[in-house]
Short mmCIF file of C-alpha atoms in Angstrom, two decimals:
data_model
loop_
_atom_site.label_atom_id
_atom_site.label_comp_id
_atom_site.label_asym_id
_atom_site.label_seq_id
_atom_site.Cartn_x
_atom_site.Cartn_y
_atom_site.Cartn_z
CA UNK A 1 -24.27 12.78 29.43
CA UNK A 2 -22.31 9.77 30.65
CA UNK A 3 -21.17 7.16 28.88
CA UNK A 4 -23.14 4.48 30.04
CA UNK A 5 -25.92 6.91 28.34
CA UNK A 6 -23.80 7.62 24.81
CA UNK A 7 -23.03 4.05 23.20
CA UNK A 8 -21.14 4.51 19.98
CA UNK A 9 -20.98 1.48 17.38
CA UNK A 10 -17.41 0.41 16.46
CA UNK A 11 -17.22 -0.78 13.24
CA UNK A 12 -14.10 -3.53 11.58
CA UNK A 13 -12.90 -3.13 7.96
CA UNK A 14 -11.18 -6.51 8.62
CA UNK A 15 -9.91 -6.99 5.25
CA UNK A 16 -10.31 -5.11 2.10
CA UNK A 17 -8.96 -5.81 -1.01
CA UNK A 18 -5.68 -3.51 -2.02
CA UNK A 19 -3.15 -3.77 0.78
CA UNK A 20 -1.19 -7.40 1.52
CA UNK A 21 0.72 -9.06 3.38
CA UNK A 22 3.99 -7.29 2.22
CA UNK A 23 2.20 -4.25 3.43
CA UNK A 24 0.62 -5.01 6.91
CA UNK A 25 1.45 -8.85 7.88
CA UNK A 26 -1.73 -9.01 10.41
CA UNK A 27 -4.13 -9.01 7.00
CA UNK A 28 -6.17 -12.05 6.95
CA UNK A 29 -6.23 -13.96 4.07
CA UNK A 30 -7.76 -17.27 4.90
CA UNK A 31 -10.81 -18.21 7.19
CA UNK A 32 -9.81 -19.09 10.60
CA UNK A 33 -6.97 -15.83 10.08
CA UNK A 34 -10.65 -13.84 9.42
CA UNK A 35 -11.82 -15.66 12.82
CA UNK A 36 -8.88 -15.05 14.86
CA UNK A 37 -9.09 -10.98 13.45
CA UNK A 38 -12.74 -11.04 13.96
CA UNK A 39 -12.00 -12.21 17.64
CA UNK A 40 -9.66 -9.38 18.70
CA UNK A 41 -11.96 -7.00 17.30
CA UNK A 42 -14.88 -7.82 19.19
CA UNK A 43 -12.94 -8.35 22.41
CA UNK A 44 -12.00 -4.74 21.59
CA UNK A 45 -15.10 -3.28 20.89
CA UNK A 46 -16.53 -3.84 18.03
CA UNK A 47 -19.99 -5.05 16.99
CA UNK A 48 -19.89 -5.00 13.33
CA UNK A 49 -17.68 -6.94 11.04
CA UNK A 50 -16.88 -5.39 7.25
CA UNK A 51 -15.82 -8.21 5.05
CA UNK A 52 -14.17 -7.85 1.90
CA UNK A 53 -13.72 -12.04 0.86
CA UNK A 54 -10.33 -13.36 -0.09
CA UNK A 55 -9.15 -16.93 -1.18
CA UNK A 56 -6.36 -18.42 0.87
CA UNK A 57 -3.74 -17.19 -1.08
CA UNK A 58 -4.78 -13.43 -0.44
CA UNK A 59 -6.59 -12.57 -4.00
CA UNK A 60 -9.67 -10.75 -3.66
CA UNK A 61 -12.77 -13.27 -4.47
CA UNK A 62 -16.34 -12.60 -4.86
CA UNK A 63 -17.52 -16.04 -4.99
CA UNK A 64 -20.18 -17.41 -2.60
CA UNK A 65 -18.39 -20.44 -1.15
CA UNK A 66 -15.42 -17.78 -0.12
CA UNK A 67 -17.77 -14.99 1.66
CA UNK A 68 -19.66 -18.02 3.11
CA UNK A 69 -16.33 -19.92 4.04
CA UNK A 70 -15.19 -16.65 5.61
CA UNK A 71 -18.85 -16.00 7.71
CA UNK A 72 -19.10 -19.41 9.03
CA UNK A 73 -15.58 -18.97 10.27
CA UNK A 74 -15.93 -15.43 12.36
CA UNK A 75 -19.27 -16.63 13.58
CA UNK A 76 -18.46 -19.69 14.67
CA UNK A 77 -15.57 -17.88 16.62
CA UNK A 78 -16.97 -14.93 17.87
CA UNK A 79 -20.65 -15.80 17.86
CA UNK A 80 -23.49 -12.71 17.31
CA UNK A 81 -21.81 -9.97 15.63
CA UNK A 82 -23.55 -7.91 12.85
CA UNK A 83 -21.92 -9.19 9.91
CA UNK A 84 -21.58 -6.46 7.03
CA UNK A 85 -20.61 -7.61 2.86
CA UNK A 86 -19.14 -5.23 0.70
CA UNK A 87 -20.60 -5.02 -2.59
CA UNK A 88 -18.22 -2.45 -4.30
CA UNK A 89 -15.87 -3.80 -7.20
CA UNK A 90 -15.27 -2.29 -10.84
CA UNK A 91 -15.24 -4.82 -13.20
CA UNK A 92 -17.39 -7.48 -11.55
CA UNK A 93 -21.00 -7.72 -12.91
CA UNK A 94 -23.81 -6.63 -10.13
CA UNK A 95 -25.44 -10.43 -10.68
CA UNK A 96 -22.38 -11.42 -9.32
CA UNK A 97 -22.14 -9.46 -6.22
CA UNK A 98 -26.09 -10.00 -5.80
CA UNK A 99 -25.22 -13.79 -5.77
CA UNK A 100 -23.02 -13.84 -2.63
CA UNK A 101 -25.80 -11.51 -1.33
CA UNK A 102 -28.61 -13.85 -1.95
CA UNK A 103 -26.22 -16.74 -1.19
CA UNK A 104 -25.63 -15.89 2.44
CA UNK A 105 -27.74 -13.03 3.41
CA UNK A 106 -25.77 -11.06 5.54
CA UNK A 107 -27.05 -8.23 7.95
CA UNK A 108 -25.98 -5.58 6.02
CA UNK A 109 -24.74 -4.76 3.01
CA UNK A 110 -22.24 -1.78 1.98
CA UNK A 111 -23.97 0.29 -1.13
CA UNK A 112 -21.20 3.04 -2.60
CA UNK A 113 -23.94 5.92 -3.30
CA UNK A 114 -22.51 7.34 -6.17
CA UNK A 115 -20.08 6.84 -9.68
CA UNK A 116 -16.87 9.10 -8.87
CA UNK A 117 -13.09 9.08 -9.95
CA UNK A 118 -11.33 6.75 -7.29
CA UNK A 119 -7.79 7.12 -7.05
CA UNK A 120 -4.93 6.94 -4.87
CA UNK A 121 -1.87 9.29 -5.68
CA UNK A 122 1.53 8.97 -4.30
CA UNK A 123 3.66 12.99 -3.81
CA UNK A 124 6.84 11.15 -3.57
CA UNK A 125 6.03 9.46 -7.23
CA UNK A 126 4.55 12.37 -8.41
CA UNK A 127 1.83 9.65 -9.78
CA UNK A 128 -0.82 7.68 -9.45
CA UNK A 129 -0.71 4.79 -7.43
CA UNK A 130 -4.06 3.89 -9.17
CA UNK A 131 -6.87 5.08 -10.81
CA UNK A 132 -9.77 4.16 -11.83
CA UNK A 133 -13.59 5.63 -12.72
CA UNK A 134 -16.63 3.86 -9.97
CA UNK A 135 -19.75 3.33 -11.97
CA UNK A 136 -22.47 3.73 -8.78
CA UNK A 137 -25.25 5.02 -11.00
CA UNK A 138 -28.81 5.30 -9.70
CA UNK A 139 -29.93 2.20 -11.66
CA UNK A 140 -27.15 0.51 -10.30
CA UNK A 141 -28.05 1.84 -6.60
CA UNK A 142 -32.05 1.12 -7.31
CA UNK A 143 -30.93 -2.65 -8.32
CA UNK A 144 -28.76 -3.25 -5.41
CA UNK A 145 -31.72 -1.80 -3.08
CA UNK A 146 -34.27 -4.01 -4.60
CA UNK A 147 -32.20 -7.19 -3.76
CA UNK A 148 -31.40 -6.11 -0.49
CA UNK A 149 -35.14 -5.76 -0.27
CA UNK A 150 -36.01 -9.16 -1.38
CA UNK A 151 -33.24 -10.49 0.40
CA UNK A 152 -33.59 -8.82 3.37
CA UNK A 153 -30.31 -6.73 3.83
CA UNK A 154 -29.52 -4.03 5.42
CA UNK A 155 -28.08 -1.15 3.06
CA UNK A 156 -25.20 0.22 4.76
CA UNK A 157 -24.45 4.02 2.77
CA UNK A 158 -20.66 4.72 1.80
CA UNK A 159 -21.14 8.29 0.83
CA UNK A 160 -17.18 9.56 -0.74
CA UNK A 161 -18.91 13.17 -0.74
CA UNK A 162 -21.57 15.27 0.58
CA UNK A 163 -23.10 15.24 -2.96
CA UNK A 164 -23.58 11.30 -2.36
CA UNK A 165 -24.88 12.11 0.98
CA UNK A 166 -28.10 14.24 -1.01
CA UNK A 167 -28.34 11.27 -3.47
CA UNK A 168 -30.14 9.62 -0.56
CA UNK A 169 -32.96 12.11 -0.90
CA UNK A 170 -35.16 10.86 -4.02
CA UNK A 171 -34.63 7.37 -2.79
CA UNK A 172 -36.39 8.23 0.28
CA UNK A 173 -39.19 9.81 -1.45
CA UNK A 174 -39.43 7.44 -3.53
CA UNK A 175 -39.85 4.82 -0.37
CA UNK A 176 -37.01 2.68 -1.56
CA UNK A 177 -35.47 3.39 1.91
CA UNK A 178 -36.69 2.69 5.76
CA UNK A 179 -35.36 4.39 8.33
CA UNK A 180 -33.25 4.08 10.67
CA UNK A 181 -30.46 4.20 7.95
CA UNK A 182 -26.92 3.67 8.20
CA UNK A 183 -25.22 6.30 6.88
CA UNK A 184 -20.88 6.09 6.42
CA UNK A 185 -18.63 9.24 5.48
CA UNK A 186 -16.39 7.48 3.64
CA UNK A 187 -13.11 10.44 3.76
CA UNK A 188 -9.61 10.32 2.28
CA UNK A 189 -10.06 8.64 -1.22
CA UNK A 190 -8.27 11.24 -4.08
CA UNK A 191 -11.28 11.94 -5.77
CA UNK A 192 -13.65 12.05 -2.92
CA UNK A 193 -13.85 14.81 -0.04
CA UNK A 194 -11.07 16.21 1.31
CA UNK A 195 -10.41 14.54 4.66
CA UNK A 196 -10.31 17.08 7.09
CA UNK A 197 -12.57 17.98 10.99
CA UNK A 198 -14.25 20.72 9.01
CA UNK A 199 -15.40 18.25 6.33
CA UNK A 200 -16.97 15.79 8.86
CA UNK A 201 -19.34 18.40 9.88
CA UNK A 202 -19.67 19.41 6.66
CA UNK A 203 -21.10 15.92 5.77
CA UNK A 204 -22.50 14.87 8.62
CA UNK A 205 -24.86 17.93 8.40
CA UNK A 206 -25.64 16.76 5.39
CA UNK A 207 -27.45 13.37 7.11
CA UNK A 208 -31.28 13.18 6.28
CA UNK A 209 -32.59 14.12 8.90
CA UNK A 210 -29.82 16.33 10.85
CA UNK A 211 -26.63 14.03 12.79
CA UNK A 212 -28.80 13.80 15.56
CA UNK A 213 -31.53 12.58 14.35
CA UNK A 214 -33.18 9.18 13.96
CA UNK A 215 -30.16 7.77 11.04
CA UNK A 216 -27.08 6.46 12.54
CA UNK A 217 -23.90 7.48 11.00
CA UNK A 218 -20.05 6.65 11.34
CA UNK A 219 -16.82 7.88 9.48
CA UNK A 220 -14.53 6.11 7.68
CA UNK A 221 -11.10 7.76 7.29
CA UNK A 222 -8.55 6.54 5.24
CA UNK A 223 -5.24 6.40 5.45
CA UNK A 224 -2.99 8.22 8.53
CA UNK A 225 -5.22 11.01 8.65
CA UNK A 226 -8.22 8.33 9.86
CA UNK A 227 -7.51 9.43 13.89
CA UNK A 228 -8.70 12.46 13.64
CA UNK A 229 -11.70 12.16 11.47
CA UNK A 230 -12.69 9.21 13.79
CA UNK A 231 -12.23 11.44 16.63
CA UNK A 232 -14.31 13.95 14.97
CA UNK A 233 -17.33 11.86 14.47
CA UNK A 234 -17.01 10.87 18.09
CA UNK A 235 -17.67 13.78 19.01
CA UNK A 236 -20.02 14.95 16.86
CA UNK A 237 -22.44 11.77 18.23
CA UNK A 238 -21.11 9.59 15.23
CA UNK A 239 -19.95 6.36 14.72
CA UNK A 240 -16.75 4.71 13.77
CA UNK A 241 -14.78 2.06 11.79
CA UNK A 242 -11.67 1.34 11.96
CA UNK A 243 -9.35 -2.03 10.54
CA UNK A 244 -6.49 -3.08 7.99
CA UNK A 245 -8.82 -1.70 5.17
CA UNK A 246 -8.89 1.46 5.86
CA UNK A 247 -5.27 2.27 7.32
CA UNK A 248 -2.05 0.30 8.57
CA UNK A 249 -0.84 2.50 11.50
CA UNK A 250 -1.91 3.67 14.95
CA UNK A 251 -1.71 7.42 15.94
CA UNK A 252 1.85 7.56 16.76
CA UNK A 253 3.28 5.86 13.66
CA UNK A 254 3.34 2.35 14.43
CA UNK A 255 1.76 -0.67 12.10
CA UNK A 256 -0.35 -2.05 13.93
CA UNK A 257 -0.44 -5.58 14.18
CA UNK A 258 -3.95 -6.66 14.25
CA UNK A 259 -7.27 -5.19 13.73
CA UNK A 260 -7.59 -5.61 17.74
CA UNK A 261 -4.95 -2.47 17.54
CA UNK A 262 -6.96 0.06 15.73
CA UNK A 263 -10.22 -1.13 17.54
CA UNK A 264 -8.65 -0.70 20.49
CA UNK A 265 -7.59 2.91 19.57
CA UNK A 266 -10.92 3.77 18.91
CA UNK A 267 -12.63 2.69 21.75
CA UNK A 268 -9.88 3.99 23.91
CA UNK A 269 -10.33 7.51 21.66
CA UNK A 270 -14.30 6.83 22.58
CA UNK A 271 -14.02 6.38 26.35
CA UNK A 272 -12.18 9.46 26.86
CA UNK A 273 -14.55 11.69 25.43
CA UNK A 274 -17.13 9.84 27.44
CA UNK A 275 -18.70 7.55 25.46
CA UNK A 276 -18.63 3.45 25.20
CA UNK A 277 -18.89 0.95 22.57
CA UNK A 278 -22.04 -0.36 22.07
CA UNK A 279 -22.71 -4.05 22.54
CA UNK A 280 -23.95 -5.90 19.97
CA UNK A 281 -27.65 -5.77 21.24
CA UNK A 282 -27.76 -2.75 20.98
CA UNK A 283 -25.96 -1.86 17.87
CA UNK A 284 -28.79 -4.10 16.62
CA UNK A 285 -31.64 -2.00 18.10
CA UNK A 286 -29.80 1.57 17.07
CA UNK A 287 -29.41 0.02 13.29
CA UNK A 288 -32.46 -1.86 12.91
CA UNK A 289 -31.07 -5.00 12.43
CA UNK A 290 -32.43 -7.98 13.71
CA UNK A 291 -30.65 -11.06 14.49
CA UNK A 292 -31.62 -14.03 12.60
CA UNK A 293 -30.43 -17.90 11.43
CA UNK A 294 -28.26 -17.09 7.94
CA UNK A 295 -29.23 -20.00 5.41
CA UNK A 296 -25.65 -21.84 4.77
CA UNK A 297 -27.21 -23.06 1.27
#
């Protein structure tokens, strides 16, 4: 296969919520720093955009006029990219999160598939970093999928374990889901999967419907040890996301400093196996996601 025949969707985590700018300087905090990221990510390859919001002074915000701030920024820079909300937070009410949803009606939404210990320890402490227990129960899954519904979002999958991965199951039966799906093997967080090669097959064969059939699927790895899960899933026929949420450093040890760094990296890792990134088109068409006008109410 060639690689004009193998498009693989490249995937930003252009934010998130934990690291700073004492930790990584190219983290965006305010809405044109979102554009200018969102920019060097798409002129690297990528064709869908991960936001976690943030007021101007770097706190994490889940208020509508910050995600919609923050949209109307990258769009205006970078014009049709598939623009994906994350809905995850302990401690914020769902209503909330369903609000920004509702407010500004994304493509696609991130939906963690299941309530786990999430953690992050340090060896050189010989401690946690922090810890904390992620209430994702199935009523809380089944209310987030009937607002995406309603709304009109796609549900994006962030499965920490190939348990999470089988939690998919009933909800297809019980026709709360459409394919195609998107489908992300979230790997790295302590209390999750282990992240290691072995475990990306491990959860990708997991996939409803086998990793080569009709769901798309990507990896997220966290941390250093992201390269070679992403390379993995490459080539395995998966997806990929890389960014400043998920991990700091390129492959041989260096911060990076932008998100047009790690994208860069992984369509460079793509290309030599073979493969290309996928435009935007057609990460549209492999997703199911159609583009449409986003109300700015």
């Amino acid at each position: 296969m060639s690689s004009f025949d193998d498009p693989v969707i490249i995937s930003c985590s252009i934010s998130g919520v934990i690291a700073n700018r004492d930790q990584c300087p190219a983290i965006p905090y305010t809405p044109e720093e979102y554009a200018a990221e969102a920019r060097r990510a798409v002129d690297e390859g990528a064709s869908q955009i991960h936001i976690h919001a943030r007021k101007p002074d770097g706190t994490p915000s889940y208020e509508v006029e910050d995600f919609q701030a923050i949209t109307e920024a990258i769009l205006a820079e970078v014009g049709d990219v598939i623009v994906n909300y994350s809905t995850g937070a302990i401690g914020i009410p769902i209503e909330k999160r369903i609000e920004y949803l509702r407010a500004c009606r994304p493509d696609v939404a991130a939906l963690n598939m299941s309530s786990m210990n999430y953690a992050k320890y340090s060896r050189r402490r010989k401690d946690f970093v922090f810890k904390a227990v992620f209430e994702n129960s199935f009523d809380t899954i089944i209310e987030f999928l009937t607002a995406m519904k309603e709304i009109g979002v796609k549900p994006e999958h962030e499965c920490f374990d190939s348990g999470h991965v089988a939690n998919l199951d009933p909800l297809i039966d019980m026709g709360l889901l459409e394919p195609p799906l998107q489908i992300s093997l979230v790997m790295g967080v302590t209390g999750g999967i282990r992240p290691t090669p072995r475990n990306v097959t491990l959860m990708s064969d997991q996939i409803p419907g086998g990793p080569e059939g009709p769901n798309q699927w990507q990896v997220i790895g966290i941390s250093r040890d992201q390269w070679k899960l992403l390379a993995s899933s490459l080539v395995l026929g998966g997806n990929v996301r890389a960014g400043v949420e998920d991990n700091l450093y390129l492959p041989n040890g260096e911060m990076c400093r932008s998100n047009g760094d790690l994208i860069g990296k992984a369509r460079q890792m793509a290309e030599d196996i073979g493969r290309r990134p996928a435009s935007v088109a057609e990460a549209r068409e492999l997703l199911g996601v159609p583009r449409r006008e986003r109300s700015t109410a």
